[in-house]
Coordinates of C-alpha atoms in Angstrom, one line a residue:
X1 CA 230.9 66.4 230.5
X2 CA 233.0 64.1 228.4
X3 CA 229.8 62.1 227.6
X4 CA 228.0 65.3 226.5
X5 CA 231.0 66.4 224.3
X6 CA 231.0 62.9 222.7
X7 CA 227.3 63.1 221.8
X8 CA 227.6 66.6 220.4
X9 CA 230.6 65.5 218.3
X10 CA 228.7 62.5 217.0
X11 CA 225.6 64.6 216.0
X12 CA 227.9 67.0 214.1
X13 CA 229.5 64.1 212.2
X14 CA 226.0 62.7 211.4
X15 CA 224.8 66.1 210.2
X16 CA 227.9 66.5 207.9
X17 CA 227.2 63.0 206.5
X18 CA 223.6 64.0 205.7
X19 CA 224.7 67.2 204.1
X20 CA 227.3 65.4 202.0
X21 CA 224.7 62.8 200.9
X22 CA 222.2 65.5 200.1
X23 CA 224.8 67.3 198.0
X24 CA 225.6 64.1 196.2
X25 CA 221.9 63.6 195.4
X26 CA 221.6 67.2 194.0
X27 CA 224.5 66.5 191.7
X28 CA 222.7 63.4 190.3
X29 CA 219.3 65.2 189.8
X30 CA 218.3 65.8 186.2
X31 CA 215.5 68.3 185.4
X32 CA 212.9 67.0 182.9
X33 CA 212.7 68.8 179.5
X34 CA 210.6 71.9 179.3
X35 CA 208.6 73.1 176.2
X36 CA 208.7 76.9 175.6
X37 CA 205.2 78.1 175.1
X38 CA 202.0 76.1 174.4
X39 CA 202.0 72.4 174.1
X40 CA 199.0 72.2 171.7
X41 CA 199.6 74.0 168.4
X42 CA 197.8 74.2 165.1
X43 CA 199.1 74.9 161.5
X44 CA 198.2 74.3 157.9
X45 CA 200.0 73.7 154.6
X46 CA 199.1 72.9 151.0
X47 CA 199.9 69.5 149.4
X48 CA 203.3 69.8 147.6
X49 CA 204.7 72.1 150.3
X50 CA 206.7 71.1 153.4
X51 CA 206.4 72.3 157.0
X52 CA 209.3 72.2 159.4
X53 CA 208.2 71.6 163.0
X54 CA 210.3 72.4 166.0
X55 CA 210.4 70.6 169.3
X56 CA 210.1 74.0 171.1
X57 CA 212.7 73.0 173.6
X58 CA 215.6 75.4 174.3
X59 CA 218.0 72.9 175.9
X60 CA 218.2 69.8 173.8
X61 CA 221.3 68.3 175.4
X62 CA 221.0 64.7 176.6
X63 CA 217.5 64.3 175.2
X64 CA 216.0 61.7 173.0
X65 CA 213.2 62.6 170.6
X66 CA 210.3 60.7 169.0
X67 CA 207.9 62.1 166.4
X68 CA 204.7 60.3 165.4
X69 CA 202.1 61.1 162.7
X70 CA 198.7 59.7 163.7
X71 CA 200.5 57.2 166.0
X72 CA 203.1 56.0 163.6
X73 CA 206.8 56.8 164.5
X74 CA 208.4 58.8 161.7
X75 CA 211.5 60.5 163.2
X76 CA 214.0 60.6 166.1
X77 CA 215.4 64.1 165.3
X78 CA 214.9 67.2 167.3
X79 CA 213.0 68.7 164.4
X80 CA 210.6 67.2 161.9
X81 CA 209.8 68.2 158.3
X82 CA 206.2 67.2 157.4
X83 CA 205.5 66.5 153.8
X84 CA 201.9 65.0 153.5
X85 CA 201.0 62.9 150.5
X86 CA 197.2 63.4 150.9
X87 CA 194.9 66.2 152.1
X88 CA 193.2 65.9 155.5
X89 CA 193.8 66.4 159.2
X90 CA 196.9 65.0 160.9
X91 CA 197.9 64.8 164.6
X92 CA 201.7 65.0 165.1
X93 CA 203.2 64.3 168.5
X94 CA 206.7 65.1 169.6
X95 CA 208.0 63.4 172.8
X96 CA 211.3 64.5 174.4
X97 CA 212.8 62.3 177.2
X98 CA 215.7 62.3 179.6
X99 CA 216.4 60.6 182.9
X100 CA 214.4 63.2 184.7
X101 CA 211.2 62.7 182.7
X102 CA 209.4 63.4 179.4
X103 CA 207.2 66.0 177.8
X104 CA 204.9 65.9 174.8
X105 CA 204.1 68.6 172.2
X106 CA 201.1 68.1 169.8
X107 CA 200.7 69.7 166.4
X108 CA 197.2 69.5 164.8
X109 CA 197.9 70.0 161.1
X110 CA 195.4 70.5 158.2
X111 CA 196.8 69.7 154.8
X112 CA 194.9 71.5 152.1
X113 CA 194.5 70.0 148.7
X114 CA 196.6 71.5 145.9
X115 CA 193.6 73.6 144.8
X116 CA 191.6 73.9 148.0
X117 CA 192.8 76.9 149.9
X118 CA 191.2 79.4 147.6
X119 CA 188.6 79.5 144.8
X120 CA 188.4 78.8 141.1
X121 CA 188.0 81.4 138.4
X122 CA 186.2 80.0 135.3
X123 CA 187.0 82.1 132.2
X124 CA 185.1 81.7 128.9
X125 CA 188.2 82.6 126.8
X126 CA 188.6 84.7 123.7
X127 CA 186.1 83.3 121.2
X128 CA 187.9 82.0 118.2
X129 CA 191.4 82.7 119.5
X130 CA 191.7 80.2 122.3
X131 CA 189.8 78.0 124.7
X132 CA 188.4 79.0 128.1
X133 CA 190.7 78.7 131.1
X134 CA 190.6 77.8 134.8
X135 CA 192.3 80.2 137.2
X136 CA 192.8 79.8 141.0
X137 CA 192.9 82.6 143.5
X138 CA 194.9 81.4 146.5
X139 CA 194.1 82.8 149.9
X140 CA 197.6 82.6 151.5
X141 CA 199.5 84.2 148.6
X142 CA 196.6 86.6 147.6
X143 CA 197.5 85.9 144.0
X144 CA 195.9 84.4 140.9
X145 CA 197.4 81.3 139.3
X146 CA 196.6 81.1 135.6
X147 CA 195.5 78.2 133.4
X148 CA 195.8 75.7 136.2
X149 CA 193.7 73.0 134.6
X150 CA 196.0 72.5 131.6
X151 CA 199.1 72.7 133.9
X152 CA 197.8 69.8 136.0
X153 CA 196.6 68.0 132.9
X154 CA 199.1 68.7 130.2
X155 CA 197.7 66.0 127.9
X156 CA 194.2 67.4 128.1
X157 CA 192.5 70.5 126.7
X158 CA 189.2 72.4 126.5
X159 CA 189.1 72.7 122.7
X160 CA 187.7 73.5 120.2
X161 CA 188.8 77.1 120.2
X162 CA 185.4 78.0 118.9
X163 CA 183.9 76.9 122.2
X164 CA 183.5 79.0 125.4
X165 CA 183.9 77.7 128.9
X166 CA 181.0 79.3 130.7
X167 CA 180.1 77.4 133.9
X168 CA 181.6 75.6 136.8
X169 CA 180.3 74.0 140.0
X170 CA 181.4 71.4 142.6
X171 CA 179.4 68.2 142.9
X172 CA 180.4 65.3 145.2
X173 CA 183.9 66.9 145.6
X174 CA 184.3 67.0 141.8
X175 CA 184.7 70.2 139.8
X176 CA 182.5 70.2 136.7
X177 CA 183.5 72.5 133.8
X178 CA 180.8 73.1 131.2
X179 CA 181.4 74.6 127.7
X180 CA 179.1 76.0 125.1
X181 CA 179.4 75.8 121.3
X182 CA 180.7 72.3 120.7
X183 CA 182.9 72.2 123.8
X184 CA 183.3 69.4 126.4
X185 CA 181.9 68.8 129.9
X186 CA 184.9 67.9 132.1
X187 CA 185.0 66.4 135.5
X188 CA 188.1 66.9 137.7
X189 CA 188.9 66.2 141.3
X190 CA 188.0 69.5 143.1
X191 CA 191.2 69.4 145.3
X192 CA 193.9 68.1 142.9
X193 CA 192.3 69.3 139.6
X194 CA 193.3 66.0 138.0
X195 CA 190.8 65.2 135.2
X196 CA 188.7 62.0 135.8
X197 CA 186.0 61.9 133.1
X198 CA 184.4 64.0 130.3
X199 CA 181.8 64.3 127.7
X200 CA 183.9 64.7 124.6
X201 CA 183.8 67.9 122.6
X202 CA 181.6 67.5 119.5
X203 CA 179.8 69.6 117.0
X204 CA 176.2 70.1 118.1
X205 CA 177.1 70.2 121.8
X206 CA 175.8 73.4 123.3
X207 CA 175.9 73.0 127.1
X208 CA 175.1 75.6 129.7
X209 CA 175.0 74.4 133.4
X210 CA 174.6 71.3 135.6
X211 CA 172.9 70.3 138.8
X212 CA 172.9 67.0 140.6
X213 CA 169.7 65.2 141.4
X214 CA 171.4 62.8 143.7
X215 CA 174.9 61.2 143.9
X216 CA 174.4 59.3 140.7
X217 CA 172.3 61.5 138.4
X218 CA 172.3 65.1 137.2
X219 CA 170.6 67.4 134.8
X220 CA 172.6 69.2 132.1
X221 CA 171.1 72.3 130.5
X222 CA 171.7 73.2 126.9
X223 CA 170.7 75.3 124.0
X224 CA 168.0 72.7 123.2
X225 CA 166.5 71.6 126.5
X226 CA 167.6 69.6 129.5
X227 CA 169.6 66.3 129.3
X228 CA 169.7 63.6 131.9
X229 CA 173.3 62.6 132.8
X230 CA 174.7 59.6 134.6
X231 CA 177.4 61.0 136.9
X232 CA 179.2 57.7 137.2
X233 CA 179.7 57.1 133.5
X234 CA 179.1 60.6 132.1
X235 CA 176.7 59.1 129.7
X236 CA 173.6 61.0 128.5
X237 CA 170.2 59.2 129.1
X238 CA 167.8 61.3 127.0
X239 CA 166.1 64.5 127.8
X240 CA 163.6 65.8 130.2
X241 CA 160.2 65.6 128.5
X242 CA 158.4 68.7 127.4
X243 CA 161.3 71.2 127.8
X244 CA 162.8 72.6 124.6
X245 CA 164.8 75.7 123.6
X246 CA 167.6 77.4 125.5
X247 CA 167.8 76.6 129.3
X248 CA 170.6 78.1 131.4
X249 CA 171.0 78.3 135.2
X250 CA 169.8 75.3 137.2
X251 CA 169.8 74.4 140.9
X252 CA 168.3 71.7 143.1
X253 CA 166.8 72.6 146.5
X254 CA 164.9 70.1 148.6
X255 CA 162.9 67.9 146.2
X256 CA 162.7 70.4 143.4
X257 CA 164.9 71.5 140.5
X258 CA 164.7 75.1 139.4
X259 CA 165.8 75.8 135.8
X260 CA 165.7 79.0 133.9
X261 CA 164.2 78.9 130.3
X262 CA 164.8 81.6 127.8
X263 CA 161.1 81.4 126.7
X264 CA 159.2 80.2 129.8
X265 CA 161.0 81.7 132.7
X266 CA 161.5 79.6 135.8
X267 CA 160.7 75.9 135.4
X268 CA 160.1 74.0 138.7
X269 CA 160.7 70.3 138.2
X270 CA 159.9 67.5 140.6
X271 CA 163.3 65.9 141.4
X272 CA 161.7 62.4 141.7
X273 CA 159.5 62.4 138.6
X274 CA 161.2 65.1 136.5
X275 CA 157.8 66.5 135.7
X276 CA 157.4 70.3 135.5
X277 CA 155.1 71.2 138.4
X278 CA 155.1 75.0 138.1
X279 CA 156.3 77.7 135.7
X280 CA 157.0 81.4 136.6
X281 CA 157.0 83.5 133.4
X282 CA 158.9 86.7 132.9
X283 CA 162.0 85.7 134.9
X284 CA 165.4 86.5 133.2
X285 CA 168.0 86.1 136.0
X286 CA 168.6 83.2 138.3
X287 CA 169.5 81.6 140.8
X288 CA 170.5 82.4 144.3
X289 CA 169.7 80.1 147.3
X290 CA 169.6 81.5 150.8
X291 CA 170.1 79.6 154.0
X292 CA 166.4 79.4 154.6
X293 CA 166.1 77.3 151.4
X294 CA 164.4 80.0 149.4
X295 CA 165.3 80.2 145.7
X296 CA 165.7 83.7 144.2
X297 CA 165.3 85.0 140.6
X298 CA 164.5 88.3 138.9
X299 CA 162.8 89.5 135.8
X300 CA 161.2 92.8 134.6
X301 CA 161.5 95.0 137.7
X302 CA 160.7 92.2 140.2
X303 CA 162.9 90.2 142.5
X304 CA 161.2 87.0 143.6
X305 CA 161.8 84.2 146.1
X306 CA 160.3 80.7 145.9
X307 CA 159.8 78.7 149.0
X308 CA 161.3 75.3 148.1
X309 CA 159.0 73.6 150.6
X310 CA 155.6 74.7 149.2
X311 CA 156.6 76.6 146.0
X312 CA 154.9 79.8 147.3
X313 CA 156.2 82.9 145.4
X314 CA 156.9 86.3 147.0
X315 CA 157.5 89.4 144.8
X316 CA 159.7 92.3 145.8
X317 CA 159.9 95.6 143.8
X318 CA 163.4 95.6 142.4
X319 CA 163.5 99.3 141.3
X320 CA 165.3 98.6 138.1
X321 CA 165.1 96.4 135.0
X322 CA 166.6 92.9 135.4
X323 CA 168.2 91.8 132.1
X324 CA 169.1 88.2 131.2
X325 CA 172.0 87.0 129.0
X326 CA 170.4 84.8 126.4
X327 CA 172.1 86.5 123.4
X328 CA 175.5 85.4 124.7
X329 CA 174.6 83.3 127.8
X330 CA 176.6 83.4 131.0
X331 CA 175.5 82.5 134.5
X332 CA 173.1 84.8 136.3
X333 CA 174.4 87.9 138.1
X334 CA 172.8 87.0 141.4
X335 CA 174.2 85.5 144.6
X336 CA 173.2 84.7 148.1
X337 CA 175.0 85.4 151.4
X338 CA 173.2 83.7 154.3
X339 CA 169.7 85.1 154.0
X340 CA 170.6 88.2 151.9
X341 CA 170.7 88.4 148.1
X342 CA 173.1 90.3 145.9
X343 CA 172.0 91.2 142.3
X344 CA 173.8 93.3 139.7
X345 CA 172.1 96.0 137.7
X346 CA 173.4 94.9 134.3
X347 CA 172.8 96.8 131.1
X348 CA 171.0 95.0 128.2
X349 CA 174.1 94.3 126.2
X350 CA 177.0 94.9 128.6
X351 CA 177.9 94.6 132.2
X352 CA 176.7 97.2 134.7
X353 CA 178.4 99.2 137.5
X354 CA 176.0 98.7 140.4
X355 CA 175.4 95.8 142.8
X356 CA 172.4 95.8 145.1
X357 CA 171.8 93.9 148.3
X358 CA 168.4 92.8 149.5
X359 CA 168.2 92.2 153.2
X360 CA 164.5 91.5 153.6
X361 CA 163.5 95.1 153.6
X362 CA 162.6 96.8 150.3
X363 CA 164.4 99.9 151.6
X364 CA 167.7 98.1 151.2
X365 CA 167.2 98.3 147.4
X366 CA 167.0 102.1 147.4
X367 CA 170.6 102.5 146.7
X368 CA 173.5 100.4 145.5
X369 CA 175.4 98.3 148.0
X370 CA 178.5 98.6 145.7
X371 CA 179.0 101.1 142.9
X372 CA 182.0 100.5 140.6
X373 CA 184.2 103.5 139.8
X374 CA 186.0 104.7 136.7
X375 CA 185.9 102.5 133.6
X376 CA 185.2 99.3 135.6
X377 CA 182.2 97.2 134.5
X378 CA 181.0 93.8 135.5
X379 CA 181.6 90.9 133.1
X380 CA 180.1 87.4 133.0
X381 CA 178.2 86.6 136.2
X382 CA 180.4 89.3 137.7
X383 CA 179.5 88.6 141.3
X384 CA 179.8 85.6 143.7
X385 CA 179.8 85.1 147.5
X386 CA 182.7 83.6 149.3
X387 CA 181.3 82.2 152.5
X388 CA 184.6 81.2 154.0
X389 CA 185.8 84.8 153.9
X390 CA 182.4 86.6 153.9
X391 CA 183.4 88.4 150.8
X392 CA 181.4 89.6 147.8
X393 CA 183.8 88.7 144.9
X394 CA 183.5 90.9 141.8
X395 CA 185.0 90.5 138.3
X396 CA 185.4 93.5 136.1
X397 CA 186.9 94.6 132.7
X398 CA 187.2 98.0 131.3
X399 CA 184.2 99.5 129.4
X400 CA 184.5 99.9 125.7
X401 CA 185.8 97.4 123.1
X402 CA 189.0 95.7 121.9
X403 CA 192.0 96.0 124.2
X404 CA 189.7 97.3 127.0
X405 CA 188.6 93.7 127.6
X406 CA 192.2 92.7 128.5
X407 CA 192.2 94.9 131.6
X408 CA 190.8 92.8 134.4
X409 CA 190.2 93.3 138.1
X410 CA 189.2 90.9 140.8
X411 CA 187.7 92.9 143.8
X412 CA 186.8 91.8 147.3
X413 CA 184.1 93.6 149.2
X414 CA 183.0 92.8 152.8
X415 CA 179.6 91.2 152.4
X416 CA 178.2 93.0 155.5
X417 CA 179.5 96.5 155.1
X418 CA 180.3 96.8 151.4
X419 CA 183.8 98.1 152.1
X420 CA 186.4 97.2 149.5
X421 CA 189.0 95.2 151.3
X422 CA 191.4 94.2 148.5
X423 CA 191.8 93.6 144.8
X424 CA 194.1 92.1 142.1
X425 CA 194.6 93.5 138.6
X426 CA 195.7 91.3 135.7
X427 CA 196.0 91.5 132.0
X428 CA 194.8 89.2 129.2
X429 CA 191.7 88.2 127.2
X430 CA 190.2 85.9 129.8
X431 CA 186.6 87.1 129.7
X432 CA 185.6 85.9 133.2
X433 CA 182.4 83.8 133.5
X434 CA 181.9 82.7 137.1
X435 CA 183.7 82.1 140.4
X436 CA 183.4 78.6 142.0
X437 CA 183.9 78.2 145.8
X438 CA 184.6 75.2 148.0
X439 CA 181.8 74.8 150.5

């Protein structure tokens, strides 16, 4: 009996020792850090702004932190303020450690260029009173920023005041600004808007629009034909033979360049030889390019498309008169959205109030897709398609004369339904010409 009591007593002591040891181990245990929520996050910001990033850890006691940007250690704090110096995509990792383990949080950040998260508004300006201007509509603020070109380039201008800024486009990540009536052609970085090169303003200049042939060469239309332009030096290298008089809108698709002549209609130019291969007379409005690489123009009461592979032409009954803008040229009031085409029903000397959408069925032209109300009328090109937002973008002024032209509206319509989604009203004699979108 004594022996059994002894062993029972020994087992009890051993069990107590195990329990004490176990308790001591529990006291020494440290739980690894835990992130609240997802461990893979995304965000954006615009150059010039900052973004404060959190570790997403509630209990930060006894933790060490390490932040890296694209693999480079940048901070040991529990939070990190990101201030990128260039646009692009960045991977930011936060690692939190303690004696119990570690955890990692990843931020994928896209830094927009200063003038990337939105679109440009090219304004011709009030003739004789001031030069044209470049505005910028910013998606996140839903506001228009005025005269951004001269704000970024305070030592530059778009003079003379007798010129009008009528056209803009983005080529090779560069924004090209094209002026009529003695004005310059300016090249600026499409994201920072910092000027890089220009054709100086000069009496006799009368530019219209520009299209690139390749990365090094472009064609520049004018009041007296088409000029060849070196994109690297911004030097003119003569003119395209056989083309005279006023030429406006121009676009390159596949191996052809399509240019709109005031007297001859659509000129189809071989991009390799610069020889005119085909002319389509009677056309007054151009150009829209659909995703199927068809080029669209209009004239008389016809809407046409040109297959850029074989130059075959298809005619569609438009149902109204298509007027050009040769008396006071501005880019054509026509735009493409995927494989659909928008065209404005403009009056002969003023902007119209109706926008039609052709979807491949002539019945789609039976009634307007958008009808402006009140005193609103289109001005300049008046319409553009914002692919990023799937919006039809519309510029209007008030009908009439004088002070009416200082009443501006920028409207957004869903490109599928035609429903007006938003708008911005603003005052000033801007005389909008065309909207330019990042692609």
